[in-house]
Amino acid sequence: MSESSAARTIGVVGAGGIGLSVAADFVIHGFGVVLVDIDESRLEKSRDELSRAVLYGPMLRTELPRVPVEEALARTVFTTRLETLASCEFVVENVTESWDVKRGLYRELDAVLPPGVGIGVNTSSISIGRLAAETTRAPDVIGIHFMNPSYLKDAVEIMRGAETSDACLARVSGILDALGKSAVVVGDFPGFVSNRISHLFFNEAIRVVEEQGVEPATVDAVFKKCFGHRMGPLETADLIGLDTVALTLDHLYDSYGDEKFRCADLLRDMVKTQRLGRKTGHGFYQYGPVQPS
């Protein structure tokens, strides 16, 4: 455990795929974590997922600290109670990409967090300023776009809202330093840099499957073998969750009014039939059985 992370506690809201990944990243680097979710069964499942991330993460990225699983679990609080976050120095929010859900949550967070505690918005496309306006702490709200799995990535896209303070940016930069990550700071516009571009990429890959009948594995092979990408666009979309991809495209379409962001029909159909990717065991690829949450 480094001195920069010893005795520090971070709140993580949302125990889905990305939230669990972020929580594991903090725990691996010596932080205490309060992991909050509304679903008790998901929290129970997240114990095993966190244990696997702590165990196998350093095997995949050798520079990561090796932490005994028992120690990692001892430094993690699993809870459904938002008020438990009052003990945290900073909170990272990772709930579903829905304005209505996030809006209500930010009002609740503002009520339970002490003054000065910052909130990191892990969002694909929702405005940082819009969410900050739902709180009384706009200078302490900042976008932190962790990529999945967080503990295997060495950089984070930071979205600075119009009212985000220099102090908040400096605080987040310090937290990222403790995680061994660098920050790439961008502005607050729909989709930011990463998702404004990447989701067009996903959508066009899906249209190639839908309109031209190209196999998903062939589409992905072009980008892995010809461009050196570690994952193809359809594999990546499955990892993110096809429901999240569709919601992000909808936000981008509503924001820009540009047809290029209109969600592909095949993607819409897959979401309707709950073929959401890794989270349901079936998307563009078939995965192992998913235990009911």
GROMACS .gro file of C-alpha atoms in nm:
model
  293
    1MET     CA    1   0.000   0.000   0.000
    2SER     CA    2   0.143   0.337  -0.100
    3GLU     CA    3   0.150   0.637   0.132
    4SER     CA    4  -0.065   0.827  -0.119
    5SER     CA    5  -0.352   0.580  -0.082
    6ALA     CA    6  -0.314   0.455   0.276
    7ALA     CA    7  -0.618   0.521   0.497
    8ARG     CA    8  -0.806   0.688   0.208
    9THR     CA    9  -1.159   0.584   0.119
   10ILE     CA   10  -1.334   0.629  -0.214
   11GLY     CA   11  -1.704   0.578  -0.278
   12VAL     CA   12  -1.816   0.388  -0.586
   13VAL     CA   13  -2.185   0.397  -0.679
   14GLY     CA   14  -2.303   0.119  -0.907
   15ALA     CA   15  -2.174  -0.240  -0.888
   16GLY     CA   16  -2.226  -0.325  -1.254
   17GLY     CA   17  -1.939  -0.411  -1.486
   18ILE     CA   18  -1.763  -0.075  -1.493
   19GLY     CA   19  -1.840   0.011  -1.129
   20LEU     CA   20  -1.693  -0.316  -1.010
   21SER     CA   21  -1.389  -0.259  -1.230
   22VAL     CA   22  -1.335   0.088  -1.081
   23ALA     CA   23  -1.379  -0.045  -0.727
   24ALA     CA   24  -1.122  -0.318  -0.795
   25ASP     CA   25  -0.877  -0.059  -0.931
   26PHE     CA   26  -0.895   0.143  -0.610
   27VAL     CA   27  -0.869  -0.161  -0.385
   28ILE     CA   28  -0.570  -0.297  -0.577
   29HIS     CA   29  -0.395   0.036  -0.521
   30GLY     CA   30  -0.451   0.037  -0.146
   31PHE     CA   31  -0.764   0.250  -0.106
   32GLY     CA   32  -1.062   0.162   0.105
   33VAL     CA   33  -1.383   0.145  -0.100
   34VAL     CA   34  -1.750   0.188  -0.017
   35LEU     CA   35  -1.937   0.011  -0.300
   36VAL     CA   36  -2.306   0.104  -0.321
   37ASP     CA   37  -2.579  -0.055  -0.530
   38ILE     CA   38  -2.957  -0.078  -0.497
   39ASP     CA   39  -2.951  -0.453  -0.567
   40GLU     CA   40  -2.844  -0.677  -0.277
   41SER     CA   41  -2.792  -0.979  -0.503
   42ARG     CA   42  -2.568  -0.777  -0.733
   43LEU     CA   43  -2.361  -0.667  -0.437
   44GLU     CA   44  -2.327  -1.027  -0.322
   45LYS     CA   45  -2.215  -1.130  -0.671
   46SER     CA   46  -1.970  -0.840  -0.679
   47ARG     CA   47  -1.771  -0.992  -0.390
   48ASP     CA   48  -1.667  -1.281  -0.612
   49GLU     CA   49  -1.604  -1.053  -0.910
   50LEU     CA   50  -1.390  -0.819  -0.701
   51SER     CA   51  -1.193  -1.115  -0.569
   52ARG     CA   52  -1.124  -1.238  -0.923
   53ALA     CA   53  -1.015  -0.892  -1.039
   54VAL     CA   54  -0.775  -0.854  -0.745
   55LEU     CA   55  -0.635  -1.203  -0.805
   56TYR     CA   56  -0.602  -1.200  -1.184
   57GLY     CA   57  -0.549  -0.830  -1.258
   58PRO     CA   58  -0.177  -0.838  -1.166
   59MET     CA   59  -0.133  -1.142  -1.388
   60LEU     CA   60  -0.264  -0.947  -1.687
   61ARG     CA   61  -0.079  -0.624  -1.600
   62THR     CA   62   0.235  -0.717  -1.412
   63GLU     CA   63   0.306  -0.370  -1.273
   64LEU     CA   64  -0.011  -0.381  -1.062
   65PRO     CA   65   0.033  -0.436  -0.687
   66ARG     CA   66  -0.044  -0.787  -0.565
   67VAL     CA   67  -0.298  -0.772  -0.286
   68PRO     CA   68  -0.429  -1.071  -0.087
   69VAL     CA   69  -0.797  -1.121  -0.164
   70GLU     CA   70  -0.883  -1.128   0.208
   71GLU     CA   71  -0.719  -0.789   0.256
   72ALA     CA   72  -0.901  -0.643  -0.045
   73LEU     CA   73  -1.238  -0.761   0.083
   74ALA     CA   74  -1.159  -0.629   0.431
   75ARG     CA   75  -1.106  -0.282   0.281
   76THR     CA   76  -1.435  -0.292   0.087
   77VAL     CA   77  -1.778  -0.211   0.226
   78PHE     CA   78  -2.068  -0.353   0.022
   79THR     CA   79  -2.391  -0.166   0.096
   80THR     CA   80  -2.724  -0.043  -0.038
   81ARG     CA   81  -2.717   0.267   0.185
   82LEU     CA   82  -2.603   0.589   0.016
   83GLU     CA   83  -2.548   0.757   0.351
   84THR     CA   84  -2.249   0.526   0.406
   85LEU     CA   85  -2.067   0.741   0.149
   86ALA     CA   86  -2.041   1.023   0.403
   87SER     CA   87  -1.708   0.878   0.517
   88CYS     CA   88  -1.551   0.902   0.167
   89GLU     CA   89  -1.319   1.174   0.040
   90PHE     CA   90  -1.448   1.139  -0.318
   91VAL     CA   91  -1.725   0.946  -0.497
   92VAL     CA   92  -1.728   0.795  -0.845
   93GLU     CA   93  -2.075   0.740  -0.992
   94ASN     CA   94  -2.126   0.457  -1.244
   95VAL     CA   95  -2.502   0.400  -1.272
   96THR     CA   96  -2.696   0.338  -1.591
   97GLU     CA   97  -2.673   0.593  -1.873
   98SER     CA   98  -3.017   0.743  -1.801
   99TRP     CA   99  -3.078   1.111  -1.728
  100ASP     CA  100  -3.374   1.039  -1.501
  101VAL     CA  101  -3.179   0.786  -1.294
  102LYS     CA  102  -2.868   1.002  -1.267
  103ARG     CA  103  -3.063   1.319  -1.192
  104GLY     CA  104  -3.235   1.162  -0.892
  105LEU     CA  105  -2.911   1.009  -0.769
  106TYR     CA  106  -2.718   1.336  -0.781
  107ARG     CA  107  -2.980   1.507  -0.570
  108GLU     CA  108  -2.950   1.226  -0.315
  109LEU     CA  109  -2.571   1.233  -0.322
  110ASP     CA  110  -2.572   1.607  -0.265
  111ALA     CA  111  -2.783   1.555   0.046
  112VAL     CA  112  -2.570   1.279   0.204
  113LEU     CA  113  -2.216   1.393   0.118
  114PRO     CA  114  -2.039   1.645   0.341
  115PRO     CA  115  -1.952   1.983   0.184
  116GLY     CA  116  -1.641   1.970  -0.033
  117VAL     CA  117  -1.667   1.601  -0.123
  118GLY     CA  118  -1.636   1.575  -0.500
  119ILE     CA  119  -1.832   1.358  -0.740
  120GLY     CA  120  -1.679   1.197  -1.047
  121VAL     CA  121  -1.931   1.134  -1.324
  122ASN     CA  122  -1.845   0.814  -1.514
  123THR     CA  123  -2.074   0.878  -1.810
  124SER     CA  124  -2.074   0.806  -2.180
  125SER     CA  125  -2.248   1.120  -2.297
  126ILE     CA  126  -2.452   1.308  -2.034
  127SER     CA  127  -2.340   1.666  -1.970
  128ILE     CA  128  -2.129   1.720  -1.660
  129GLY     CA  129  -2.268   2.069  -1.616
  130ARG     CA  130  -2.625   1.944  -1.640
  131LEU     CA  131  -2.569   1.694  -1.360
  132ALA     CA  132  -2.370   1.944  -1.152
  133ALA     CA  133  -2.669   2.180  -1.169
  134GLU     CA  134  -2.871   1.921  -0.975
  135THR     CA  135  -2.637   1.971  -0.679
  136THR     CA  136  -2.515   2.255  -0.458
  137ARG     CA  137  -2.153   2.159  -0.530
  138ALA     CA  138  -2.104   2.229  -0.902
  139PRO     CA  139  -1.734   2.324  -0.855
  140ASP     CA  140  -1.677   1.974  -0.710
  141VAL     CA  141  -1.839   1.778  -0.995
  142ILE     CA  142  -1.616   1.649  -1.274
  143GLY     CA  143  -1.637   1.384  -1.546
  144ILE     CA  144  -1.410   1.081  -1.505
  145HIS     CA  145  -1.444   0.838  -1.793
  146PHE     CA  146  -1.284   0.517  -1.671
  147MET     CA  147  -1.243   0.255  -1.944
  148ASN     CA  148  -1.326  -0.109  -1.878
  149PRO     CA  149  -1.154  -0.287  -1.711
  150SER     CA  150  -1.019   0.015  -1.528
  151TYR     CA  151  -0.729  -0.163  -1.358
  152LEU     CA  152  -0.577  -0.257  -1.696
  153LYS     CA  153  -0.582   0.099  -1.836
  154ASP     CA  154  -0.316   0.364  -1.776
  155ALA     CA  155  -0.511   0.677  -1.875
  156VAL     CA  156  -0.852   0.831  -1.806
  157GLU     CA  157  -1.054   1.084  -2.004
  158ILE     CA  158  -1.142   1.375  -1.774
  159MET     CA  159  -1.436   1.599  -1.868
  160ARG     CA  160  -1.420   1.939  -1.704
  161GLY     CA  161  -1.754   2.114  -1.668
  162ALA     CA  162  -1.789   2.490  -1.701
  163GLU     CA  163  -1.798   2.527  -1.321
  164THR     CA  164  -1.551   2.252  -1.226
  165SER     CA  165  -1.286   2.415  -1.006
  166ASP     CA  166  -0.909   2.401  -1.041
  167ALA     CA  167  -0.901   2.246  -0.695
  168CYS     CA  168  -1.133   1.962  -0.802
  169LEU     CA  169  -0.924   1.894  -1.111
  170ALA     CA  170  -0.607   1.889  -0.900
  171ARG     CA  171  -0.768   1.653  -0.647
  172VAL     CA  172  -0.873   1.410  -0.919
  173SER     CA  173  -0.531   1.427  -1.081
  174GLY     CA  174  -0.379   1.331  -0.745
  175ILE     CA  175  -0.617   1.037  -0.708
  176LEU     CA  176  -0.530   0.917  -1.058
  177ASP     CA  177  -0.160   0.950  -0.978
  178ALA     CA  178  -0.215   0.708  -0.691
  179LEU     CA  179  -0.372   0.466  -0.941
  180GLY     CA  180  -0.074   0.500  -1.176
  181LYS     CA  181  -0.287   0.674  -1.438
  182SER     CA  182  -0.254   0.990  -1.641
  183ALA     CA  183  -0.542   1.227  -1.714
  184VAL     CA  184  -0.641   1.347  -2.060
  185VAL     CA  185  -0.856   1.656  -1.998
  186VAL     CA  186  -1.128   1.749  -2.247
  187GLY     CA  187  -1.429   1.980  -2.240
  188ASP     CA  188  -1.794   1.916  -2.160
  189PHE     CA  189  -1.975   1.843  -2.487
  190PRO     CA  190  -2.204   1.552  -2.584
  191GLY     CA  191  -2.010   1.227  -2.605
  192PHE     CA  192  -1.684   1.404  -2.519
  193VAL     CA  193  -1.392   1.286  -2.735
  194SER     CA  194  -1.396   0.911  -2.678
  195ASN     CA  195  -1.765   0.833  -2.714
  196ARG     CA  196  -1.852   1.086  -2.982
  197ILE     CA  197  -1.604   0.900  -3.203
  198SER     CA  198  -1.614   0.542  -3.073
  199HIS     CA  199  -1.991   0.503  -3.085
  200LEU     CA  200  -2.000   0.602  -3.450
  201PHE     CA  201  -1.740   0.329  -3.496
  202PHE     CA  202  -1.958   0.074  -3.315
  203ASN     CA  203  -2.272   0.180  -3.501
  204GLU     CA  204  -2.109   0.154  -3.844
  205ALA     CA  205  -1.964  -0.188  -3.757
  206ILE     CA  206  -2.315  -0.303  -3.661
  207ARG     CA  207  -2.454  -0.167  -3.988
  208VAL     CA  208  -2.193  -0.363  -4.184
  209VAL     CA  209  -2.321  -0.680  -4.016
  210GLU     CA  210  -2.685  -0.578  -4.067
  211GLU     CA  211  -2.668  -0.446  -4.424
  212GLN     CA  212  -2.383  -0.644  -4.579
  213GLY     CA  213  -2.412  -0.972  -4.391
  214VAL     CA  214  -2.050  -0.970  -4.277
  215GLU     CA  215  -1.984  -1.199  -3.981
  216PRO     CA  216  -1.903  -1.015  -3.654
  217ALA     CA  217  -1.576  -1.207  -3.619
  218THR     CA  218  -1.471  -1.092  -3.966
  219VAL     CA  219  -1.544  -0.727  -3.885
  220ASP     CA  220  -1.343  -0.752  -3.565
  221ALA     CA  221  -1.059  -0.940  -3.734
  222VAL     CA  222  -1.002  -0.651  -3.976
  223PHE     CA  223  -0.937  -0.410  -3.690
  224LYS     CA  224  -0.733  -0.651  -3.480
  225LYS     CA  225  -0.518  -0.793  -3.758
  226CYS     CA  226  -0.492  -0.492  -3.991
  227PHE     CA  227  -0.489  -0.205  -3.740
  228GLY     CA  228  -0.349  -0.375  -3.432
  229HIS     CA  229  -0.651  -0.312  -3.210
  230ARG     CA  230  -0.664  -0.540  -2.908
  231MET     CA  231  -1.040  -0.579  -2.950
  232GLY     CA  232  -1.264  -0.524  -3.248
  233PRO     CA  233  -1.559  -0.280  -3.241
  234LEU     CA  234  -1.822  -0.549  -3.187
  235GLU     CA  235  -1.626  -0.722  -2.911
  236THR     CA  236  -1.586  -0.384  -2.744
  237ALA     CA  237  -1.957  -0.304  -2.778
  238ASP     CA  238  -2.039  -0.641  -2.618
  239LEU     CA  239  -1.804  -0.558  -2.330
  240ILE     CA  240  -1.957  -0.214  -2.272
  241GLY     CA  241  -2.312  -0.348  -2.299
  242LEU     CA  242  -2.526  -0.301  -2.609
  243ASP     CA  243  -2.795  -0.126  -2.404
  244THR     CA  244  -2.539   0.134  -2.293
  245VAL     CA  245  -2.418   0.174  -2.652
  246ALA     CA  246  -2.776   0.232  -2.770
  247LEU     CA  247  -2.850   0.483  -2.492
  248THR     CA  248  -2.532   0.673  -2.571
  249LEU     CA  249  -2.618   0.690  -2.940
  250ASP     CA  250  -2.965   0.816  -2.847
  251HIS     CA  251  -2.809   1.094  -2.636
  252LEU     CA  252  -2.576   1.187  -2.920
  253TYR     CA  253  -2.861   1.190  -3.173
  254ASP     CA  254  -3.078   1.405  -2.945
  255SER     CA  255  -2.786   1.643  -2.881
  256TYR     CA  256  -2.660   1.688  -3.237
  257GLY     CA  257  -2.966   1.599  -3.446
  258ASP     CA  258  -2.736   1.429  -3.695
  259GLU     CA  259  -2.854   1.111  -3.871
  260LYS     CA  260  -2.509   0.956  -3.839
  261PHE     CA  261  -2.584   0.899  -3.470
  262ARG     CA  262  -2.915   0.722  -3.534
  263CYS     CA  263  -2.902   0.380  -3.369
  264ALA     CA  264  -2.875   0.087  -3.614
  265ASP     CA  265  -3.192  -0.123  -3.636
  266LEU     CA  266  -3.000  -0.440  -3.553
  267LEU     CA  267  -2.865  -0.283  -3.234
  268ARG     CA  268  -3.213  -0.171  -3.133
  269ASP     CA  269  -3.351  -0.522  -3.193
  270MET     CA  270  -3.072  -0.687  -2.993
  271VAL     CA  271  -3.141  -0.458  -2.697
  272LYS     CA  272  -3.515  -0.537  -2.714
  273THR     CA  273  -3.440  -0.909  -2.698
  274GLN     CA  274  -3.188  -0.866  -2.414
  275ARG     CA  275  -2.889  -0.973  -2.622
  276LEU     CA  276  -2.676  -0.715  -2.446
  277GLY     CA  277  -2.330  -0.870  -2.469
  278ARG     CA  278  -2.120  -1.007  -2.187
  279LYS     CA  279  -2.364  -0.899  -1.915
  280THR     CA  280  -2.635  -1.134  -2.047
  281GLY     CA  281  -2.406  -1.398  -2.197
  282HIS     CA  282  -2.510  -1.325  -2.557
  283GLY     CA  283  -2.451  -1.032  -2.789
  284PHE     CA  284  -2.257  -1.042  -3.113
  285TYR     CA  285  -2.082  -1.336  -2.953
  286GLN     CA  286  -2.189  -1.615  -2.720
  287TYR     CA  287  -2.035  -1.607  -2.372
  288GLY     CA  288  -2.053  -1.835  -2.071
  289PRO     CA  289  -2.377  -1.869  -1.875
  290VAL     CA  290  -2.465  -1.567  -1.664
  291GLN     CA  291  -2.591  -1.629  -1.315
  292PRO     CA  292  -2.924  -1.453  -1.250
  293SER     CA  293  -2.879  -1.139  -1.042
   0.00000   0.00000   0.00000
